[in-house]
Amino acid sequence: MDGHTADLAENPLKGCGPQLGKGRAANTPLRVQIFDYVRASGSAARADITRALDISAGSATTLTADLITAGLLREVTGMTREAGRGRPPVALQVVPDAAHVIGIKLSYNRHTAVLTDFAGNMLADTALPTSQAVHSMPQLLQEIDALIQQILTESGKALSDIRAVGIGMPGIIEFDTGTIAWSALLSARDQNLRTAFATRFDMPVYIDNDANMLTLAELWFGEGRQKSDFAVVTIENGVGMGLVLNNRLYRGARGMGLELGHTKVQLDGALCRCGQRGCLEAYLADYALAREAATALGPATATPQSNQMLLETLFQNAKAGNRAARTIFERAGRYLSVGLSNVVQLFDPELIILSGERMQYDYLYASEVLTEMQELTLSEGRAPCEVAIHAWGDLVWARGATALALSALTDTLIGGEGETT
Ligand SMILES: [Zn+2]
């Protein structure tokens, strides 16, 4: 079984958001369910809504009328006339200009932002290099401020047009409180970014870890839209994971879940940067490969290089037939097989999406890796879990942050208060 590649831009589905249909969480207000359904469909007739959500025509009429009055949905005339009927069918669409949100990805080298309308259309994107790797909270806030000003300028929008901001960043993040328990971007632990944000901006902000942002991007704009249970495994500076269970992002109880990179694959094994031993990341992340690269490449690496440059050289050498270089990638691939098979064994997802910068090293998703993953998994003759490879850039992560903001804003505007996707 081979993985396959895809592109968000190739996604033929209209609209955005999970295509949940009937059976979304029963505690979601019906008005929110209707709005979500219309946004996920691109446009939908009342009869479609009635059928998909299994509600009465009367409820659909009343609730959609409320949403139209509120300026959130609008009627559009369909392109085709139904045979034998005098007037063209009327469909409902999200009013794109009802609200705008900004999604931000904060990372080590540069920050990225995307501005979308309420229908999820991307109107602008921008990026700013970071001034330093590790920030104090005021420094980070200053960079967020500059990024927001830049995207407002480029999109021609005013700050008052923006109703919510979503932020994704690496680290251990308490979504409910906005507290960054730990992040390599921040010099101190337990910093509350939401509170700090409120000192500069009069709008809600939602903060989550970047693997969750990428998972939301798949759930809202990508291949995950039609999957109720799927996992995203990211291989960048570290190994991250996001999980959708029953159409919703799973966050765990304390923001500590799904740290796949720190699951143990070797008792008393290699030292991980978290301080513990035997973590998957200690065999797979760039610093783990770079540690061995210096030895494999010999005198050629006498001058100090960044991990990224070292890995690039290692990869070129492996491709050129350097056996020692090649075994480093192959060994990393085998550890990835172990990690993925554990994910399948624990959660039984329909699909695992592999994503991240490391995916350019094709040894990590070679057929041997996927075969070994299957061999390590108890499947009792059932069809193997599908694996897809998506080599996304920062823009997609930032789009995931817009999904976070859109989802929360939808609940606030339509459902009073409630859960976010
Ligand atoms: Zn670790």
Short mmCIF file of C-alpha atoms and ligand atoms in Angstrom, two decimals:
data_model
loop_
_atom_site.label_atom_id
_atom_site.label_comp_id
_atom_site.label_asym_id
_atom_site.label_seq_id
_atom_site.Cartn_x
_atom_site.Cartn_y
_atom_site.Cartn_z
CA MET A 1 0.00 0.00 0.00
CA ASP A 2 1.37 3.41 -0.93
CA GLY A 3 0.62 6.79 0.48
CA HIS A 4 -0.85 9.36 -1.83
CA THR A 5 -0.33 13.05 -2.14
CA ALA A 6 -2.90 15.77 -2.52
CA ASP A 7 -3.27 19.51 -2.51
CA LEU A 8 -5.85 21.60 -0.69
CA ALA A 9 -6.29 23.63 -3.86
CA GLU A 10 -7.30 20.46 -5.71
CA ASN A 11 -10.08 19.74 -3.30
CA PRO A 12 -13.21 19.60 -5.46
CA LEU A 13 -15.59 20.10 -2.53
CA LYS A 14 -17.46 23.37 -2.24
CA GLY A 15 -17.79 25.36 0.93
CA CYS A 16 -15.64 24.81 3.98
CA GLY A 17 -15.88 23.09 7.31
CA PRO A 18 -16.50 19.49 8.29
CA GLN A 19 -19.17 17.84 6.18
CA LEU A 20 -20.89 16.49 9.22
CA GLY A 21 -24.46 16.14 8.07
CA LYS A 22 -26.85 14.46 10.45
CA GLY A 23 -25.50 13.29 13.74
CA ARG A 24 -23.30 16.15 14.86
CA ALA A 25 -23.08 16.56 18.61
CA ALA A 26 -26.61 16.74 19.96
CA ASN A 27 -25.71 19.68 22.19
CA THR A 28 -24.97 21.93 19.21
CA PRO A 29 -27.85 24.41 18.79
CA LEU A 30 -29.93 23.71 15.69
CA ARG A 31 -29.29 27.19 14.27
CA VAL A 32 -25.54 26.52 14.40
CA GLN A 33 -26.05 23.12 12.76
CA ILE A 34 -27.99 24.76 9.93
CA PHE A 35 -25.39 27.46 9.45
CA ASP A 36 -22.55 24.91 9.52
CA TYR A 37 -24.37 22.77 6.98
CA VAL A 38 -24.86 25.69 4.57
CA ARG A 39 -21.23 26.82 4.94
CA ALA A 40 -19.96 23.27 4.42
CA SER A 41 -22.16 22.83 1.34
CA GLY A 42 -21.26 26.13 -0.30
CA SER A 43 -24.97 26.66 -0.92
CA ALA A 44 -28.01 24.63 0.08
CA ALA A 45 -31.75 24.73 -0.53
CA ARG A 46 -34.08 24.55 2.47
CA ALA A 47 -35.18 21.11 1.34
CA ASP A 48 -31.54 19.93 1.50
CA ILE A 49 -31.24 21.28 5.04
CA THR A 50 -34.47 19.62 6.10
CA ARG A 51 -33.29 16.29 4.72
CA ALA A 52 -29.69 16.44 5.92
CA LEU A 53 -30.47 17.48 9.48
CA ASP A 54 -33.71 15.51 9.72
CA ILE A 55 -35.77 18.48 10.87
CA SER A 56 -39.22 19.72 9.89
CA ALA A 57 -39.71 22.12 6.99
CA GLY A 58 -41.25 24.56 9.44
CA SER A 59 -38.14 24.57 11.66
CA ALA A 60 -35.90 25.04 8.64
CA THR A 61 -37.99 27.98 7.43
CA THR A 62 -38.13 29.69 10.82
CA LEU A 63 -34.47 29.23 11.70
CA THR A 64 -33.12 30.18 8.29
CA ALA A 65 -35.33 33.30 8.38
CA ASP A 66 -33.63 34.23 11.68
CA LEU A 67 -30.20 33.74 10.13
CA ILE A 68 -31.16 35.84 7.10
CA THR A 69 -32.50 38.63 9.33
CA ALA A 70 -29.25 38.52 11.32
CA GLY A 71 -27.34 39.10 8.08
CA LEU A 72 -25.49 35.78 8.25
CA LEU A 73 -27.23 33.87 5.42
CA ARG A 74 -28.67 35.14 2.15
CA GLU A 75 -30.89 33.73 -0.57
CA VAL A 76 -29.43 33.11 -3.98
CA THR A 77 -31.25 32.00 -7.09
CA GLY A 78 -30.11 28.67 -8.45
CA MET A 79 -28.69 28.37 -11.93
CA THR A 80 -31.08 25.69 -13.12
CA ARG A 81 -34.86 25.67 -13.26
CA GLU A 82 -36.62 22.61 -12.02
CA ALA A 83 -38.63 20.97 -14.78
CA GLY A 84 -42.28 21.96 -14.71
CA ARG A 85 -41.81 24.63 -12.06
CA GLY A 86 -42.43 28.29 -12.78
CA ARG A 87 -39.62 29.77 -10.67
CA PRO A 88 -36.01 28.84 -10.14
CA PRO A 89 -35.09 27.11 -6.87
CA VAL A 90 -33.74 29.31 -4.10
CA ALA A 91 -30.64 28.29 -2.20
CA LEU A 92 -29.01 29.72 0.89
CA GLN A 93 -25.42 30.87 1.21
CA VAL A 94 -23.27 32.35 3.94
CA VAL A 95 -22.93 36.14 3.65
CA PRO A 96 -19.15 36.30 3.21
CA ASP A 97 -18.82 39.85 4.52
CA ALA A 98 -20.79 39.13 7.69
CA ALA A 99 -17.47 38.84 9.52
CA HIS A 100 -13.74 38.50 8.92
CA VAL A 101 -11.14 36.63 10.93
CA ILE A 102 -7.35 36.37 10.98
CA GLY A 103 -5.44 33.11 11.48
CA ILE A 104 -1.81 33.21 12.57
CA LYS A 105 0.95 30.63 12.67
CA LEU A 106 3.82 31.59 14.96
CA SER A 107 7.07 29.75 14.36
CA TYR A 108 10.82 29.87 14.80
CA ASN A 109 11.85 31.66 11.61
CA ARG A 110 8.82 33.59 10.51
CA HIS A 111 5.20 34.23 11.41
CA THR A 112 2.41 33.78 8.87
CA ALA A 113 -1.10 35.23 8.76
CA VAL A 114 -4.20 34.60 6.67
CA LEU A 115 -7.36 36.72 6.52
CA THR A 116 -10.64 35.06 5.56
CA ASP A 117 -14.27 36.05 5.30
CA PHE A 118 -17.11 34.30 7.13
CA ALA A 119 -17.54 31.79 4.31
CA GLY A 120 -13.89 30.75 4.74
CA ASN A 121 -12.60 32.37 1.55
CA MET A 122 -8.96 33.40 1.88
CA LEU A 123 -8.71 37.11 1.05
CA ALA A 124 -5.08 37.83 1.96
CA ASP A 125 -1.96 36.26 3.39
CA THR A 126 1.32 37.63 4.62
CA ALA A 127 4.48 36.69 6.52
CA LEU A 128 7.07 38.43 8.69
CA PRO A 129 10.51 37.14 9.71
CA THR A 130 10.97 36.79 13.46
CA SER A 131 13.49 39.06 15.15
CA GLN A 132 14.71 36.37 17.55
CA ALA A 133 14.17 32.68 18.19
CA VAL A 134 13.13 33.02 21.83
CA HIS A 135 10.80 35.82 22.90
CA SER A 136 9.56 37.54 26.00
CA MET A 137 5.77 37.88 25.95
CA PRO A 138 5.93 41.63 25.08
CA GLN A 139 8.29 40.85 22.17
CA LEU A 140 6.00 38.14 20.85
CA LEU A 141 2.98 40.40 21.18
CA GLN A 142 4.83 43.16 19.31
CA GLU A 143 5.45 40.74 16.42
CA ILE A 144 1.81 39.59 16.41
CA ASP A 145 0.76 43.25 16.30
CA ALA A 146 3.08 44.00 13.36
CA LEU A 147 1.79 40.93 11.50
CA ILE A 148 -1.85 41.95 12.02
CA GLN A 149 -1.13 45.52 10.86
CA GLN A 150 0.60 44.17 7.76
CA ILE A 151 -2.23 41.88 6.72
CA LEU A 152 -4.80 44.63 7.33
CA THR A 153 -2.81 46.94 5.06
CA GLU A 154 -2.47 44.29 2.36
CA SER A 155 -6.16 43.31 2.47
CA GLY A 156 -7.50 46.86 2.74
CA LYS A 157 -9.44 45.90 5.88
CA ALA A 158 -9.62 47.83 9.14
CA LEU A 159 -9.01 46.35 12.57
CA SER A 160 -12.70 46.92 13.30
CA ASP A 161 -13.59 44.53 10.45
CA ILE A 162 -11.92 41.65 12.30
CA ARG A 163 -14.14 39.78 14.75
CA ALA A 164 -11.76 37.09 16.01
CA VAL A 165 -8.17 35.88 15.77
CA GLY A 166 -6.90 32.31 15.89
CA ILE A 167 -3.27 31.60 16.77
CA GLY A 168 -1.36 28.36 16.39
CA MET A 169 2.11 27.94 17.88
CA PRO A 170 4.45 25.13 18.92
CA GLY A 171 4.34 24.04 22.54
CA ILE A 172 2.06 22.81 25.27
CA ILE A 173 -0.97 25.05 25.27
CA GLU A 174 -4.08 25.12 27.43
CA PHE A 175 -6.74 25.92 24.86
CA ASP A 176 -9.42 26.77 27.42
CA THR A 177 -7.36 29.43 29.20
CA GLY A 178 -4.92 30.60 26.51
CA THR A 179 -1.99 29.73 28.77
CA ILE A 180 1.23 28.67 27.08
CA ALA A 181 2.51 26.11 29.58
CA TRP A 182 5.68 25.76 27.56
CA SER A 183 6.85 26.84 24.12
CA ALA A 184 10.30 27.02 22.56
CA LEU A 185 9.25 30.46 21.24
CA LEU A 186 8.87 31.89 24.75
CA SER A 187 11.58 32.46 27.33
CA ALA A 188 9.29 31.80 30.31
CA ARG A 189 6.79 29.09 31.18
CA ASP A 190 3.10 29.48 32.00
CA GLN A 191 2.52 32.71 30.09
CA ASN A 192 -1.07 33.70 29.30
CA LEU A 193 -1.16 34.88 25.70
CA ARG A 194 -4.91 35.49 25.73
CA THR A 195 -4.61 37.97 28.60
CA ALA A 196 -1.62 39.66 26.97
CA PHE A 197 -3.50 39.89 23.65
CA ALA A 198 -6.43 41.58 25.39
CA THR A 199 -4.15 44.44 26.48
CA ARG A 200 -3.72 45.42 22.81
CA PHE A 201 -6.76 44.17 20.94
CA ASP A 202 -10.43 44.40 21.74
CA MET A 203 -11.44 41.10 20.17
CA PRO A 204 -11.47 37.44 21.15
CA VAL A 205 -8.41 35.31 20.49
CA TYR A 206 -8.21 31.51 20.41
CA ILE A 207 -4.86 29.80 20.87
CA ASP A 208 -3.89 26.21 20.24
CA ASN A 209 -0.84 24.17 19.38
CA ASP A 210 0.22 24.12 15.78
CA ALA A 211 -0.39 20.41 15.17
CA ASN A 212 -4.02 21.01 16.12
CA MET A 213 -4.11 23.93 13.65
CA LEU A 214 -2.93 21.70 10.84
CA THR A 215 -5.52 19.10 11.80
CA LEU A 216 -8.24 21.77 11.72
CA ALA A 217 -7.00 22.84 8.27
CA GLU A 218 -7.57 19.27 7.08
CA LEU A 219 -10.97 19.10 8.81
CA TRP A 220 -12.17 22.42 7.36
CA PHE A 221 -10.45 22.72 3.99
CA GLY A 222 -8.82 19.40 3.15
CA GLU A 223 -9.19 15.68 2.92
CA GLY A 224 -10.47 15.40 6.49
CA ARG A 225 -13.75 17.12 5.63
CA GLN A 226 -15.37 13.83 4.81
CA LYS A 227 -13.70 11.74 7.51
CA SER A 228 -15.15 11.39 10.97
CA ASP A 229 -12.00 9.85 12.50
CA PHE A 230 -8.53 10.73 11.28
CA ALA A 231 -5.07 11.59 12.56
CA VAL A 232 -2.45 14.06 11.38
CA VAL A 233 1.19 13.35 12.21
CA THR A 234 3.60 16.25 11.71
CA ILE A 235 7.34 15.83 11.35
CA GLU A 236 9.11 19.16 11.63
CA ASN A 237 11.49 20.24 14.38
CA GLY A 238 9.70 17.70 16.52
CA VAL A 239 6.99 15.10 16.00
CA GLY A 240 3.45 16.33 16.60
CA MET A 241 0.00 14.89 16.22
CA GLY A 242 -3.60 16.01 15.91
CA LEU A 243 -6.64 13.77 16.13
CA VAL A 244 -10.23 14.12 14.99
CA LEU A 245 -12.67 11.77 16.70
CA ASN A 246 -16.31 11.78 15.71
CA ASN A 247 -15.85 14.91 13.53
CA ARG A 248 -14.29 16.94 16.31
CA LEU A 249 -10.77 17.89 17.24
CA TYR A 250 -9.72 15.90 20.32
CA ARG A 251 -7.80 18.00 22.86
CA GLY A 252 -7.49 15.81 25.93
CA ALA A 253 -8.12 16.97 29.47
CA ARG A 254 -5.04 19.11 30.19
CA GLY A 255 -3.57 20.07 26.81
CA MET A 256 -0.97 17.34 27.20
CA GLY A 257 -2.45 14.71 24.90
CA LEU A 258 -1.25 13.41 21.57
CA GLU A 259 2.41 14.20 22.19
CA LEU A 260 3.37 11.39 19.85
CA GLY A 261 6.96 12.64 19.74
CA HIS A 262 7.35 11.91 23.43
CA THR A 263 5.79 8.46 23.48
CA LYS A 264 8.51 5.99 24.39
CA VAL A 265 9.83 3.63 21.77
CA GLN A 266 12.94 2.49 23.64
CA LEU A 267 13.47 1.87 27.35
CA ASP A 268 16.52 3.89 28.51
CA GLY A 269 17.00 4.96 24.89
CA ALA A 270 18.41 8.10 23.28
CA LEU A 271 18.15 11.37 25.18
CA CYS A 272 15.28 13.55 23.99
CA ARG A 273 15.32 17.35 24.20
CA CYS A 274 12.45 17.05 26.70
CA GLY A 275 14.94 15.57 29.14
CA GLN A 276 13.55 12.03 29.11
CA ARG A 277 14.96 9.02 27.30
CA GLY A 278 13.67 6.83 24.50
CA CYS A 279 11.11 9.25 23.03
CA LEU A 280 10.13 8.73 19.37
CA GLU A 281 11.33 12.26 18.66
CA ALA A 282 14.83 11.37 19.83
CA TYR A 283 15.05 9.04 16.79
CA LEU A 284 13.13 11.04 14.22
CA ALA A 285 13.40 14.81 14.70
CA ASP A 286 15.95 16.91 12.85
CA TYR A 287 18.28 17.19 15.85
CA ALA A 288 18.25 13.40 16.19
CA LEU A 289 19.24 12.90 12.54
CA ALA A 290 21.78 15.72 12.67
CA ARG A 291 23.43 14.09 15.69
CA GLU A 292 24.30 11.07 13.56
CA ALA A 293 24.88 12.98 10.34
CA ALA A 294 28.14 14.51 11.54
CA THR A 295 29.63 11.05 11.99
CA ALA A 296 28.29 9.64 8.72
CA LEU A 297 29.52 12.55 6.65
CA GLY A 298 32.98 12.65 8.21
CA PRO A 299 35.43 15.50 7.54
CA ALA A 300 33.06 17.16 5.07
CA THR A 301 31.09 18.48 8.04
CA ALA A 302 34.04 19.88 9.96
CA THR A 303 32.59 23.39 9.69
CA PRO A 304 29.57 23.98 11.92
CA GLN A 305 26.27 23.89 10.05
CA SER A 306 22.67 24.37 11.01
CA ASN A 307 20.69 21.17 11.48
CA GLN A 308 18.73 21.97 8.36
CA MET A 309 21.86 22.34 6.20
CA LEU A 310 23.36 19.21 7.72
CA LEU A 311 20.21 17.21 6.96
CA GLU A 312 20.14 18.50 3.41
CA THR A 313 23.75 17.36 2.90
CA LEU A 314 22.93 14.03 4.52
CA PHE A 315 19.97 13.57 2.21
CA GLN A 316 22.01 14.38 -0.90
CA ASN A 317 24.65 11.88 0.22
CA ALA A 318 22.03 9.20 0.86
CA LYS A 319 20.58 9.77 -2.62
CA ALA A 320 24.07 9.54 -4.10
CA GLY A 321 24.57 6.12 -2.54
CA ASN A 322 26.34 6.88 0.75
CA ARG A 323 25.32 3.80 2.73
CA ALA A 324 25.91 5.30 6.19
CA ALA A 325 23.81 8.34 5.28
CA ARG A 326 21.07 6.15 3.90
CA THR A 327 20.82 3.93 6.96
CA ILE A 328 20.23 7.02 9.13
CA PHE A 329 17.07 7.84 7.17
CA GLU A 330 16.01 4.21 6.98
CA ARG A 331 16.38 3.79 10.72
CA ALA A 332 14.34 6.96 11.30
CA GLY A 333 11.72 5.52 8.94
CA ARG A 334 11.52 2.32 10.97
CA TYR A 335 10.91 4.32 14.14
CA LEU A 336 8.21 6.23 12.31
CA SER A 337 6.62 2.86 11.42
CA VAL A 338 6.54 1.98 15.12
CA GLY A 339 4.97 5.34 16.02
CA LEU A 340 2.32 5.11 13.27
CA SER A 341 1.40 1.54 14.09
CA ASN A 342 0.85 2.61 17.71
CA VAL A 343 -1.47 5.37 16.50
CA VAL A 344 -3.46 2.87 14.42
CA GLN A 345 -3.57 0.37 17.26
CA LEU A 346 -4.85 2.97 19.74
CA PHE A 347 -7.34 4.96 17.65
CA ASP A 348 -8.17 2.95 14.52
CA PRO A 349 -8.43 6.09 12.31
CA GLU A 350 -9.78 5.93 8.75
CA LEU A 351 -6.81 7.95 7.56
CA ILE A 352 -3.42 9.14 8.78
CA ILE A 353 -2.10 12.27 7.10
CA LEU A 354 1.68 12.69 7.29
CA SER A 355 2.74 16.29 7.02
CA GLY A 356 5.65 18.60 7.62
CA GLU A 357 8.97 19.76 6.29
CA ARG A 358 10.64 16.40 6.86
CA MET A 359 8.27 14.82 4.36
CA GLN A 360 10.55 16.06 1.61
CA TYR A 361 12.87 13.23 2.71
CA ASP A 362 11.10 10.46 0.91
CA TYR A 363 12.77 7.74 2.96
CA LEU A 364 10.27 8.63 5.67
CA TYR A 365 7.29 7.62 3.59
CA ALA A 366 8.86 4.92 1.47
CA SER A 367 6.73 1.86 0.84
CA GLU A 368 8.95 -0.05 3.31
CA VAL A 369 7.92 2.32 6.09
CA LEU A 370 4.22 1.91 5.33
CA THR A 371 4.57 -1.86 4.94
CA GLU A 372 6.36 -2.14 8.26
CA MET A 373 3.68 0.00 9.88
CA GLN A 374 1.06 -2.50 8.67
CA GLU A 375 3.13 -5.46 9.80
CA LEU A 376 3.43 -4.04 13.30
CA THR A 377 -0.33 -3.52 13.51
CA LEU A 378 -2.81 -6.16 14.54
CA SER A 379 -5.50 -5.82 11.90
CA GLU A 380 -7.18 -9.22 11.84
CA GLY A 381 -7.48 -9.21 8.07
CA ARG A 382 -9.25 -5.88 7.87
CA ALA A 383 -8.33 -3.25 5.29
CA PRO A 384 -5.22 -1.32 6.36
CA CYS A 385 -5.42 2.28 7.53
CA GLU A 386 -5.02 4.69 4.62
CA VAL A 387 -1.96 6.97 4.71
CA ALA A 388 -1.71 10.27 2.83
CA ILE A 389 1.30 12.56 2.45
CA HIS A 390 0.67 16.30 2.51
CA ALA A 391 3.73 18.54 2.37
CA TRP A 392 2.04 21.75 3.48
CA GLY A 393 3.64 25.14 3.93
CA ASP A 394 2.99 27.64 6.72
CA LEU A 395 -0.02 29.06 4.90
CA VAL A 396 -2.09 25.95 5.48
CA TRP A 397 -1.29 25.98 9.20
CA ALA A 398 -2.44 29.61 9.33
CA ARG A 399 -5.64 28.66 7.50
CA GLY A 400 -6.24 26.11 10.23
CA ALA A 401 -6.02 28.98 12.72
CA THR A 402 -8.73 30.81 10.76
CA ALA A 403 -10.90 27.70 11.14
CA LEU A 404 -10.40 27.92 14.90
CA ALA A 405 -11.50 31.57 14.87
CA LEU A 406 -14.41 30.94 12.46
CA SER A 407 -15.70 28.06 14.52
CA ALA A 408 -15.57 29.98 17.79
CA LEU A 409 -17.07 33.10 16.21
CA THR A 410 -19.91 31.06 14.71
CA ASP A 411 -20.76 29.66 18.12
CA THR A 412 -20.68 33.14 19.64
CA LEU A 413 -22.74 34.86 16.93
CA ILE A 414 -25.28 32.12 16.34
CA GLY A 415 -25.32 29.73 19.24
CA GLY A 416 -24.87 32.16 22.11
CA GLU A 417 -21.92 30.42 23.63
CA GLY A 418 -20.85 26.90 23.10
CA GLU A 419 -18.19 24.55 21.97
CA THR A 420 -15.67 25.09 19.23
CA THR A 421 -14.76 22.54 16.65
ZN ZN B 1 10.78 13.57 24.72
#
